[in-house]
Structures are given as C-alpha cells and as structure tokens.
Short mmCIF file of C-alpha atoms in Angstrom, two decimals:
data_model
loop_
_atom_site.label_atom_id
_atom_site.label_comp_id
_atom_site.label_asym_id
_atom_site.label_seq_id
_atom_site.Cartn_x
_atom_site.Cartn_y
_atom_site.Cartn_z
CA UNK A 1 72.09 81.18 118.27
CA UNK A 2 75.48 81.11 120.00
CA UNK A 3 76.90 78.59 117.54
CA UNK A 4 75.52 80.50 114.54
CA UNK A 5 76.85 83.84 115.82
CA UNK A 6 80.32 82.38 116.37
CA UNK A 7 80.26 80.88 112.88
CA UNK A 8 79.16 84.20 111.41
CA UNK A 9 82.17 86.03 112.88
CA UNK A 10 84.69 83.32 112.04
CA UNK A 11 85.02 81.76 115.51
CA UNK A 12 83.32 78.37 115.11
CA UNK A 13 83.94 75.76 117.79
CA UNK A 14 85.42 78.16 120.32
CA UNK A 15 82.59 78.04 122.86
CA UNK A 16 84.90 76.62 125.56
CA UNK A 17 87.89 78.89 124.94
CA UNK A 18 89.18 81.16 127.70
CA UNK A 19 89.21 84.84 126.76
CA UNK A 20 92.97 85.09 127.17
CA UNK A 21 93.35 82.41 124.50
CA UNK A 22 91.95 84.81 121.89
CA UNK A 23 93.91 87.52 120.07
CA UNK A 24 92.78 91.15 120.14
CA UNK A 25 91.08 90.78 116.77
CA UNK A 26 89.32 87.58 117.83
CA UNK A 27 88.02 89.30 120.96
CA UNK A 28 86.48 92.00 118.81
CA UNK A 29 84.80 89.32 116.72
CA UNK A 30 83.55 87.74 119.94
CA UNK A 31 81.97 91.02 121.02
CA UNK A 32 80.17 91.22 117.68
CA UNK A 33 78.96 87.63 118.08
CA UNK A 34 77.49 88.48 121.50
CA UNK A 35 75.49 91.25 119.86
CA UNK A 36 74.41 89.22 116.84
CA UNK A 37 73.08 86.45 119.07
CA UNK A 38 70.17 88.64 120.25
CA UNK A 39 69.14 89.64 116.69
CA UNK A 40 68.97 93.42 117.25
CA UNK A 41 67.32 95.82 114.80
CA UNK A 42 70.22 98.27 115.09
CA UNK A 43 73.90 97.48 115.63
CA UNK A 44 76.32 100.25 116.65
CA UNK A 45 80.03 99.44 116.35
CA UNK A 46 82.89 101.59 117.67
CA UNK A 47 86.03 100.96 115.57
CA UNK A 48 85.29 97.22 115.26
CA UNK A 49 88.30 96.34 113.07
CA UNK A 50 91.05 98.31 114.82
CA UNK A 51 92.88 95.13 115.94
CA UNK A 52 92.15 93.05 112.84
CA UNK A 53 94.30 92.30 109.83
CA UNK A 54 93.02 93.55 106.44
CA UNK A 55 91.48 90.21 105.55
CA UNK A 56 89.63 90.09 108.88
CA UNK A 57 88.40 93.66 108.43
CA UNK A 58 87.10 92.94 104.94
CA UNK A 59 85.41 89.76 106.14
CA UNK A 60 83.73 91.51 109.05
CA UNK A 61 82.25 94.29 106.94
CA UNK A 62 81.11 91.80 104.31
CA UNK A 63 79.35 89.94 107.10
CA UNK A 64 77.72 93.10 108.43
CA UNK A 65 76.54 94.01 104.94
CA UNK A 66 75.10 90.53 104.53
CA UNK A 67 73.25 90.89 107.84
CA UNK A 68 71.96 94.29 106.73
CA UNK A 69 70.68 92.90 103.42
CA UNK A 70 69.17 89.71 104.85
CA UNK A 71 67.53 91.08 107.99
CA UNK A 72 67.17 94.79 107.28
CA UNK A 73 69.41 95.53 110.27
CA UNK A 74 70.65 99.12 110.50
CA UNK A 75 74.44 99.18 110.88
CA UNK A 76 76.06 102.27 112.44
CA UNK A 77 79.86 102.34 112.49
CA UNK A 78 81.97 104.91 114.38
CA UNK A 79 85.30 104.82 112.59
CA UNK A 80 88.44 106.84 111.83
CA UNK A 81 89.35 104.77 108.77
CA UNK A 82 86.40 104.28 106.45
CA UNK A 83 88.26 102.70 103.50
CA UNK A 84 86.98 99.23 104.39
CA UNK A 85 83.44 100.61 104.47
CA UNK A 86 83.61 102.25 101.06
CA UNK A 87 81.91 99.42 99.11
CA UNK A 88 78.98 99.31 101.55
CA UNK A 89 78.18 102.63 103.21
CA UNK A 90 75.15 104.61 102.08
CA UNK A 91 75.24 107.62 104.41
CA UNK A 92 78.06 109.46 106.14
CA UNK A 93 77.93 111.73 109.19
CA UNK A 94 81.07 113.81 109.74
CA UNK A 95 81.94 115.41 113.09
CA UNK A 96 84.79 117.84 113.71
CA UNK A 97 85.63 118.97 117.24
CA UNK A 98 82.13 118.10 118.38
CA UNK A 99 80.38 119.96 115.56
CA UNK A 100 78.40 118.52 112.67
CA UNK A 101 80.19 119.11 109.36
CA UNK A 102 78.10 116.94 107.05
CA UNK A 103 75.26 114.42 107.19
CA UNK A 104 74.42 113.24 103.70
CA UNK A 105 74.81 110.49 101.17
CA UNK A 106 78.41 109.30 101.14
CA UNK A 107 79.21 110.92 97.79
CA UNK A 108 78.17 114.38 98.97
CA UNK A 109 79.69 114.15 102.44
CA UNK A 110 83.00 112.90 101.04
CA UNK A 111 83.27 115.98 98.85
CA UNK A 112 82.68 118.21 101.87
CA UNK A 113 85.46 116.40 103.74
CA UNK A 114 87.86 116.65 100.81
CA UNK A 115 87.48 120.42 100.65
CA UNK A 116 88.54 120.71 104.31
CA UNK A 117 92.30 120.13 104.55
CA UNK A 118 92.00 118.99 108.17
CA UNK A 119 89.48 116.30 107.15
CA UNK A 120 90.88 115.31 103.75
CA UNK A 121 92.98 112.45 105.12
CA UNK A 122 89.83 110.81 106.49
CA UNK A 123 88.39 110.44 102.99
CA UNK A 124 88.88 106.87 101.68
CA UNK A 125 92.08 106.59 99.65
CA UNK A 126 90.21 105.62 96.49
CA UNK A 127 88.14 108.78 96.67
CA UNK A 128 91.17 110.93 97.45
CA UNK A 129 92.55 109.67 94.15
CA UNK A 130 89.25 110.26 92.37
CA UNK A 131 88.61 113.72 93.79
CA UNK A 132 92.26 114.71 93.37
CA UNK A 133 92.17 113.80 89.67
CA UNK A 134 88.80 115.48 89.18
CA UNK A 135 90.16 118.65 90.76
CA UNK A 136 93.34 118.50 88.69
CA UNK A 137 91.74 117.83 85.32
CA UNK A 138 88.24 119.26 85.74
CA UNK A 139 86.39 116.05 84.83
CA UNK A 140 84.04 113.56 86.48
CA UNK A 141 85.28 110.01 87.06
CA UNK A 142 82.11 108.37 88.31
CA UNK A 143 81.13 106.84 91.64
CA UNK A 144 84.08 104.59 92.47
CA UNK A 145 83.44 102.10 95.27
CA UNK A 146 86.05 99.42 94.55
CA UNK A 147 89.59 99.29 93.20
CA UNK A 148 88.29 97.21 90.31
CA UNK A 149 85.99 100.05 89.28
CA UNK A 150 88.90 102.48 89.42
CA UNK A 151 91.15 100.24 87.33
CA UNK A 152 88.32 99.72 84.84
CA UNK A 153 88.41 103.47 84.25
CA UNK A 154 92.04 103.20 83.13
CA UNK A 155 91.06 104.27 79.60
CA UNK A 156 89.72 107.55 80.89
CA UNK A 157 92.85 108.08 82.97
CA UNK A 158 95.04 107.45 79.93
CA UNK A 159 93.15 110.18 78.08
CA UNK A 160 93.73 112.52 81.02
CA UNK A 161 97.42 111.71 80.95
CA UNK A 162 97.63 112.52 77.25
CA UNK A 163 95.86 115.83 77.79
CA UNK A 164 97.72 116.84 80.96
CA UNK A 165 98.78 120.49 80.82
CA UNK A 166 99.45 121.04 84.51
CA UNK A 167 102.78 121.84 86.05
CA UNK A 168 104.94 118.92 86.99
CA UNK A 169 104.40 118.20 90.67
CA UNK A 170 107.08 116.60 92.85
CA UNK A 171 106.44 113.07 94.04
CA UNK A 172 106.52 112.92 97.80
CA UNK A 173 108.88 110.28 99.15
CA UNK A 174 108.21 109.24 102.71
CA UNK A 175 110.36 106.11 102.97
CA UNK A 176 113.05 106.04 105.61
CA UNK A 177 116.59 106.61 104.41
CA UNK A 178 118.47 103.32 104.12
CA UNK A 179 121.04 102.94 106.88
CA UNK A 180 123.89 100.49 107.17
CA UNK A 181 123.47 99.34 110.77
CA UNK A 182 120.69 97.53 112.59
CA UNK A 183 120.41 100.42 115.02
CA UNK A 184 119.33 102.84 112.31
CA UNK A 185 116.48 101.09 110.53
CA UNK A 186 112.73 100.97 110.75
CA UNK A 187 111.27 97.52 110.35
CA UNK A 188 107.71 96.35 110.22
CA UNK A 189 106.37 92.95 111.13
CA UNK A 190 102.92 92.20 109.72
CA UNK A 191 101.21 89.31 111.48
CA UNK A 192 98.01 87.42 110.68
CA UNK A 193 95.71 87.76 113.69
CA UNK A 194 95.53 84.05 114.62
CA UNK A 195 99.28 83.66 115.09
CA UNK A 196 98.85 84.06 118.86
CA UNK A 197 101.22 87.03 119.07
CA UNK A 198 104.34 85.46 117.54
CA UNK A 199 105.55 88.91 116.54
CA UNK A 200 104.73 90.32 119.96
CA UNK A 201 106.73 87.51 121.57
CA UNK A 202 109.76 88.69 119.58
CA UNK A 203 109.31 92.13 121.16
CA UNK A 204 108.99 90.68 124.64
CA UNK A 205 112.17 88.64 124.11
CA UNK A 206 114.11 91.82 123.29
CA UNK A 207 112.72 93.46 126.44
CA UNK A 208 113.61 90.43 128.61
CA UNK A 209 109.93 90.16 129.57
CA UNK A 210 110.26 86.52 128.56
CA UNK A 211 113.43 84.47 128.03
CA UNK A 212 114.28 82.06 125.21
CA UNK A 213 114.14 78.33 125.87
CA UNK A 214 117.20 77.88 123.69
CA UNK A 215 119.63 79.98 121.69
CA UNK A 216 120.51 83.60 122.39
CA UNK A 217 119.01 87.08 122.19
CA UNK A 218 121.74 89.67 121.66
CA UNK A 219 121.36 93.39 122.28
CA UNK A 220 124.43 95.40 121.24
CA UNK A 221 126.27 92.10 121.07
CA UNK A 222 125.44 91.16 124.67
CA UNK A 223 123.41 88.09 125.58
CA UNK A 224 120.48 89.31 127.68
CA UNK A 225 119.52 85.90 129.10
CA UNK A 226 120.37 86.97 132.66
CA UNK A 227 118.98 90.50 132.36
CA UNK A 228 115.70 91.89 133.66
CA UNK A 229 113.43 94.44 131.88
CA UNK A 230 114.80 97.29 134.00
CA UNK A 231 118.30 96.55 132.70
CA UNK A 232 117.13 97.22 129.15
CA UNK A 233 114.70 100.11 129.72
CA UNK A 234 117.06 102.77 128.34
CA UNK A 235 118.04 100.55 125.41
CA UNK A 236 114.68 99.18 124.22
CA UNK A 237 111.23 100.70 124.67
CA UNK A 238 108.18 98.49 124.18
CA UNK A 239 104.59 99.68 123.76
CA UNK A 240 101.92 97.01 124.23
CA UNK A 241 98.91 96.53 121.97
CA UNK A 242 96.68 96.98 125.02
CA UNK A 243 97.66 100.35 126.53
CA UNK A 244 95.88 99.67 129.84
CA UNK A 245 98.55 97.07 130.68
CA UNK A 246 101.17 99.82 131.04
CA UNK A 247 99.31 102.43 133.11
CA UNK A 248 100.64 102.72 136.67
CA UNK A 249 100.25 106.32 137.85
CA UNK A 250 97.43 108.79 138.55
CA UNK A 251 98.37 111.57 136.13
CA UNK A 252 99.62 111.57 132.56
CA UNK A 253 102.75 113.50 133.60
CA UNK A 254 103.62 111.04 136.39
CA UNK A 255 102.97 108.09 134.07
CA UNK A 256 105.52 109.38 131.57
CA UNK A 257 107.89 110.33 134.39
CA UNK A 258 107.76 106.86 135.97
CA UNK A 259 110.67 105.43 133.97
CA UNK A 260 113.03 108.41 134.25
CA UNK A 261 112.37 108.63 137.99
CA UNK A 262 113.05 104.91 138.37
CA UNK A 263 116.41 105.55 136.69
CA UNK A 264 117.13 108.14 139.44
CA UNK A 265 117.39 111.09 137.04
CA UNK A 266 117.30 114.59 138.46
CA UNK A 267 113.83 116.13 138.65
CA UNK A 268 114.86 118.86 136.21
CA UNK A 269 115.96 116.28 133.66
CA UNK A 270 112.82 114.25 134.29
CA UNK A 271 110.72 117.34 133.62
CA UNK A 272 112.56 118.11 130.36
CA UNK A 273 112.30 114.57 129.02
CA UNK A 274 108.64 114.23 130.00
CA UNK A 275 107.68 117.55 128.42
CA UNK A 276 109.49 116.61 125.20
CA UNK A 277 107.73 113.25 125.05
CA UNK A 278 104.30 114.78 125.77
CA UNK A 279 104.78 117.42 123.07
CA UNK A 280 105.85 114.79 120.54
CA UNK A 281 102.73 112.73 121.16
CA UNK A 282 100.27 115.62 121.39
CA UNK A 283 99.50 115.11 125.08
CA UNK A 284 100.84 118.34 126.61
CA UNK A 285 97.36 119.66 127.45
CA UNK A 286 96.52 116.39 129.23
CA UNK A 287 99.52 116.35 131.58
CA UNK A 288 97.30 116.54 134.68
CA UNK A 289 94.60 114.14 133.40
CA UNK A 290 93.86 110.75 134.95
CA UNK A 291 95.35 108.23 132.45
CA UNK A 292 92.57 105.65 132.61
CA UNK A 293 89.98 108.23 131.55
CA UNK A 294 91.79 108.95 128.29
CA UNK A 295 90.43 107.70 124.98
CA UNK A 296 91.95 104.54 123.52
CA UNK A 297 93.95 106.55 121.00
CA UNK A 298 95.25 108.88 123.72
CA UNK A 299 96.29 105.89 125.81
CA UNK A 300 98.23 104.56 122.82
CA UNK A 301 100.12 107.83 122.57
CA UNK A 302 100.67 107.83 126.33
CA UNK A 303 102.41 104.46 126.04
CA UNK A 304 104.67 105.84 123.33
CA UNK A 305 105.41 108.94 125.41
CA UNK A 306 106.36 106.80 128.41
CA UNK A 307 108.76 104.81 126.24
CA UNK A 308 110.24 107.92 124.60
CA UNK A 309 110.90 109.57 127.96
CA UNK A 310 113.73 107.09 128.58
CA UNK A 311 115.43 107.96 125.28
CA UNK A 312 115.72 104.31 124.16
CA UNK A 313 117.90 103.27 121.22
CA UNK A 314 115.21 100.91 119.95
CA UNK A 315 111.41 101.28 120.02
CA UNK A 316 109.10 98.27 119.54
CA UNK A 317 105.53 99.40 118.89
CA UNK A 318 102.66 96.90 118.75
CA UNK A 319 99.74 98.13 116.55
CA UNK A 320 100.59 101.74 117.35
CA UNK A 321 98.21 103.23 114.78
CA UNK A 322 95.13 101.54 116.25
CA UNK A 323 92.61 104.06 117.52
CA UNK A 324 94.47 107.00 115.95
CA UNK A 325 92.74 109.35 113.56
CA UNK A 326 94.54 110.49 110.41
CA UNK A 327 95.98 113.64 112.01
CA UNK A 328 97.23 111.82 115.13
CA UNK A 329 98.74 109.04 113.03
CA UNK A 330 100.53 111.51 110.76
CA UNK A 331 101.95 113.35 113.78
CA UNK A 332 103.07 110.12 115.42
CA UNK A 333 104.67 108.62 112.33
CA UNK A 334 106.39 111.89 111.41
CA UNK A 335 107.94 112.02 114.87
CA UNK A 336 109.05 108.38 114.66
CA UNK A 337 110.50 109.08 111.22
CA UNK A 338 112.53 111.95 112.66
CA UNK A 339 113.75 109.77 115.55
CA UNK A 340 114.86 107.16 113.05
CA UNK A 341 116.56 109.45 110.55
CA UNK A 342 117.99 112.14 112.82
CA UNK A 343 118.74 110.23 116.02
CA UNK A 344 119.45 106.77 114.60
CA UNK A 345 116.80 105.10 116.77
CA UNK A 346 115.63 101.72 115.54
CA UNK A 347 111.84 101.61 115.19
CA UNK A 348 110.12 98.24 114.94
CA UNK A 349 106.39 98.27 114.13
CA UNK A 350 104.13 95.26 114.59
CA UNK A 351 101.23 96.32 112.41
CA UNK A 352 98.23 95.42 110.26
CA UNK A 353 98.06 98.98 108.88
CA UNK A 354 99.22 98.40 105.32
CA UNK A 355 99.14 102.08 104.34
CA UNK A 356 101.58 102.90 107.14
CA UNK A 357 103.74 99.92 106.20
CA UNK A 358 103.91 100.96 102.54
CA UNK A 359 104.56 104.60 103.26
CA UNK A 360 107.05 104.43 106.11
CA UNK A 361 108.68 101.02 106.47
CA UNK A 362 112.14 100.32 105.12
CA UNK A 363 112.06 96.57 105.60
CA UNK A 364 109.04 94.33 106.05
CA UNK A 365 108.84 90.87 107.57
CA UNK A 366 105.56 88.99 107.13
CA UNK A 367 104.53 86.17 109.46
CA UNK A 368 101.69 83.82 108.53
CA UNK A 369 100.50 80.84 110.58
CA UNK A 370 103.66 81.11 112.66
CA UNK A 371 106.02 81.03 109.68
CA UNK A 372 108.21 83.64 108.01
CA UNK A 373 106.80 84.05 104.49
CA UNK A 374 108.39 87.33 103.32
CA UNK A 375 111.41 89.44 104.16
CA UNK A 376 112.07 92.42 101.92
CA UNK A 377 111.07 95.95 101.03
CA UNK A 378 107.46 97.19 101.15
CA UNK A 379 107.79 98.15 97.47
CA UNK A 380 108.48 94.51 96.59
CA UNK A 381 105.76 93.22 98.90
CA UNK A 382 103.13 95.39 97.23
CA UNK A 383 104.34 95.57 93.61
CA UNK A 384 101.62 93.20 92.46
CA UNK A 385 103.88 90.21 91.87
CA UNK A 386 102.91 88.60 95.20
CA UNK A 387 99.41 87.53 96.22
CA UNK A 388 99.48 89.12 99.67
CA UNK A 389 95.81 88.32 100.28
CA UNK A 390 96.70 84.68 100.94
CA UNK A 391 98.51 85.98 104.04
CA UNK A 392 95.52 88.00 105.23
CA UNK A 393 97.02 91.27 103.96
CA UNK A 394 95.83 93.87 101.48
CA UNK A 395 97.78 96.04 99.07
CA UNK A 396 97.23 99.74 99.89
CA UNK A 397 94.68 101.28 97.55
CA UNK A 398 96.90 103.88 95.89
CA UNK A 399 99.61 101.27 95.30
CA UNK A 400 97.16 98.67 93.96
CA UNK A 401 95.53 101.07 91.48
CA UNK A 402 98.96 102.42 90.55
CA UNK A 403 100.28 98.90 89.86
CA UNK A 404 97.45 98.33 87.39
CA UNK A 405 98.27 101.57 85.57
CA UNK A 406 102.05 101.36 85.66
CA UNK A 407 102.39 104.05 88.33
CA UNK A 408 104.41 103.79 91.55
CA UNK A 409 102.61 105.47 94.45
CA UNK A 410 102.70 105.24 98.24
CA UNK A 411 99.66 107.49 98.77
CA UNK A 412 96.76 109.04 96.84
CA UNK A 413 98.70 112.29 96.66
CA UNK A 414 101.70 110.50 95.14
CA UNK A 415 99.34 108.87 92.65
CA UNK A 416 97.91 112.19 91.47
CA UNK A 417 101.39 113.72 91.25
CA UNK A 418 102.64 110.75 89.23
CA UNK A 419 99.74 111.13 86.81
CA UNK A 420 100.87 114.70 86.17
CA UNK A 421 104.49 113.66 85.74
CA UNK A 422 103.55 110.87 83.37
CA UNK A 423 101.37 113.22 81.38
CA UNK A 424 104.14 115.82 81.19
CA UNK A 425 106.63 113.21 79.92
CA UNK A 426 104.21 111.93 77.29
CA UNK A 427 103.31 115.45 76.20
#
C-alpha cells in the first residue's frame, strides 16, 4: 500500500527519503499518500495544492478524481482557488464570514457567488468570463468546465462581438510601469517544484543567509561576501515560504517590531513603521494576537509586514500568495504594486501563481530542472507561442482563451472589456 500510494501521488521510490529532502509541494503529496494508504471512504483536503506548481496541482486533482471514480471515495476540498477543481467538482458550499451563502450544484452556487462583489473573485476565471459575457449580452453560453469548451464556443462569441451594442469599456492595465534601473522593477521567478529551491537559494544569497562558493553577489555595487544578514536587513527583505520559520515573538506587534528595534530605532518610529506595515497587510486588528495561532495566510502576511517594517529597498517574497484568499491577495499585490511604482522598491516574487505573474510581473524568469529556460515579459511567456506546460506551468485561463480568440487579456474582466471593444470596432 505504501509503494502504491507513493506512486499515485508522484513520489515513487522515495520511501527512504528524509522529510527535509522534499520540497513543500512534495510534502503535501506525501501527506496525501499517507491518507490514501488506509483507503478511506471520505478524504478531506485543506488547500492541498497551495505549494504546488500548476502541473502538480492539475495532476493531483486528476488523481483525486480517478480515486473518486474508481473507489466511490467522497472528496471534500477546502480551497480559496477552485479553478483547478472546475473540471471535476459536482457540489459547492460557500461560506462568508462564518455564514452559509450557498450549498448547491456548482452551476447554481457559482452564480450566487458572482452576484456578490465580495465573492466574485473566488469564482473560477473561466466562469467569470462566462457569467460576465452572459450578463453583458443577455445570452446563455452553456456549462463550461474546460478552456477547450470555451474556445469551442468561439463561433458564438464572434456573433456576440458582431452584435455588441454596449458602451466601450476601458481595459484595465495592471502591469508595473517599466523602469530603467534594477532597483525599480518587479520580477518573478517561476520554479518547477522539484528544483530543490534553486530560486529560493538566489534569495538567500542576496540576504547573505548563504554565501557563494565562487563568484560575487553584488548589492548596490558592493560585494556582500563578508556581510551578515543583519548588515542587509534594511536593504533586502526576505519572506520565507514557510512563515513559521520567521516567528520569534509573542505578539504580532512585537514580531513586526523586532527588526526596527534591533536597528535601535526610537520607540516612536518603531510604532509608526509597525502600524504602517500592519495596516498594509490587513493585520491591525491582530496586533495583540499570538503569532503562532494565526492562520497560514495571516502568518504569510505577518512575514511581509515584518519585512516591510524595515523599509527595505528590495523585497524577495517566496510563494507569497499561498494561503491567501482573493481579497487578501488583491490587497497584498496592490500594496506591493504601490511600493514598486511610487517608492521604487524592487519586488522579486518566487511564485507558482500564474495569474499573479501574468497580471503583475514586469519580467519573468523561468527555472526548470535547475536550468534557466525563459527570461522575458509575462506577455511573451503566455502569448501561446511557447509550450509552457513542458515546464510544469499553465497559461492563465483568461489569457489562454483570449489567445485562441485573438484577444489580449490579463484577467476575466479584461477579457469581457476587450470583447466589447472589439465589437465596437467591428460595428
């Protein structure tokens, strides 16, 4: 059973591995294997793909669906992002602030979510396109479950474009403004999960947490070979993938204040910088809370707040969107965008979240099996000319459907707006 379970989750032959030899995504697969080995009738999973690349997430849910079909196992998934589940889910239960909003077949529950602006961003991107177009043109586009089904309906969309009578809507642009210096850009490194943290090692090199065996690492033109992390704390902030590794204090406020106090700042200045960082990350109401009792998503934001409190010139964030719901992610990325554009802070994301990459990144570097395979803009990476799936990645839904229809879109909302614009031009 152990061997079969490990094979099922893509970890064959790793029976003798130490846990610290596995990446975050592989550890999640291992947890699933430990459950599968006892052949349960019901499996409950809490955000099982949060640390996986898109290919790993797709593979895991395909596996779970196969288990469901073969053994009749009930699969219950607690998840913020349900896009990967769209082809498989039958029922959807929606909770908002502890209250039941909907419990119905997916199609019905998704419509309830879409009508609530605070829940709309949780609707799978494909259905945000579908429901947005249905609302705009007053038609029914069928029960889309895959991008292929959406693209197959291109004929119907073309008819809608020809008939479009709506006002021309502006296309939202959320890319960072191009800057001329390294210190003013946002870059994203996307890394296949079995690389063993190559991208994360780059971040640790910049923080002087590890030192190069050869060559140089320059920060502001200075070789940091002889420096310690404390020497760089106000230049480069680093947020680990595992937030528990950075928690030192007994309250959220003191945790964020740790760095500024270590720099011997006045208590008034410490208070101002901490309060600003807490407000930016939505943690003000939790200032007196015990950090280790926070949710995973809250701990992620706490790590960012602690880094921000030192006003660094560069932020390196490892899988920062993991465990964040749509509202939290939007707040976080909007704040990082402002830091980048208004304050000139370099933001480096190490991420498997392709929607965030497409929408926010200015430059993207892709690592696969320890090698650099792409260095360019997100628009080029996802324009359809490159088979990104061979690198374990996935083109964002709105962009993929848009590519097939000759539409450039970074989000479902952009897609619907572009349909209107295209229709207006053709009319």
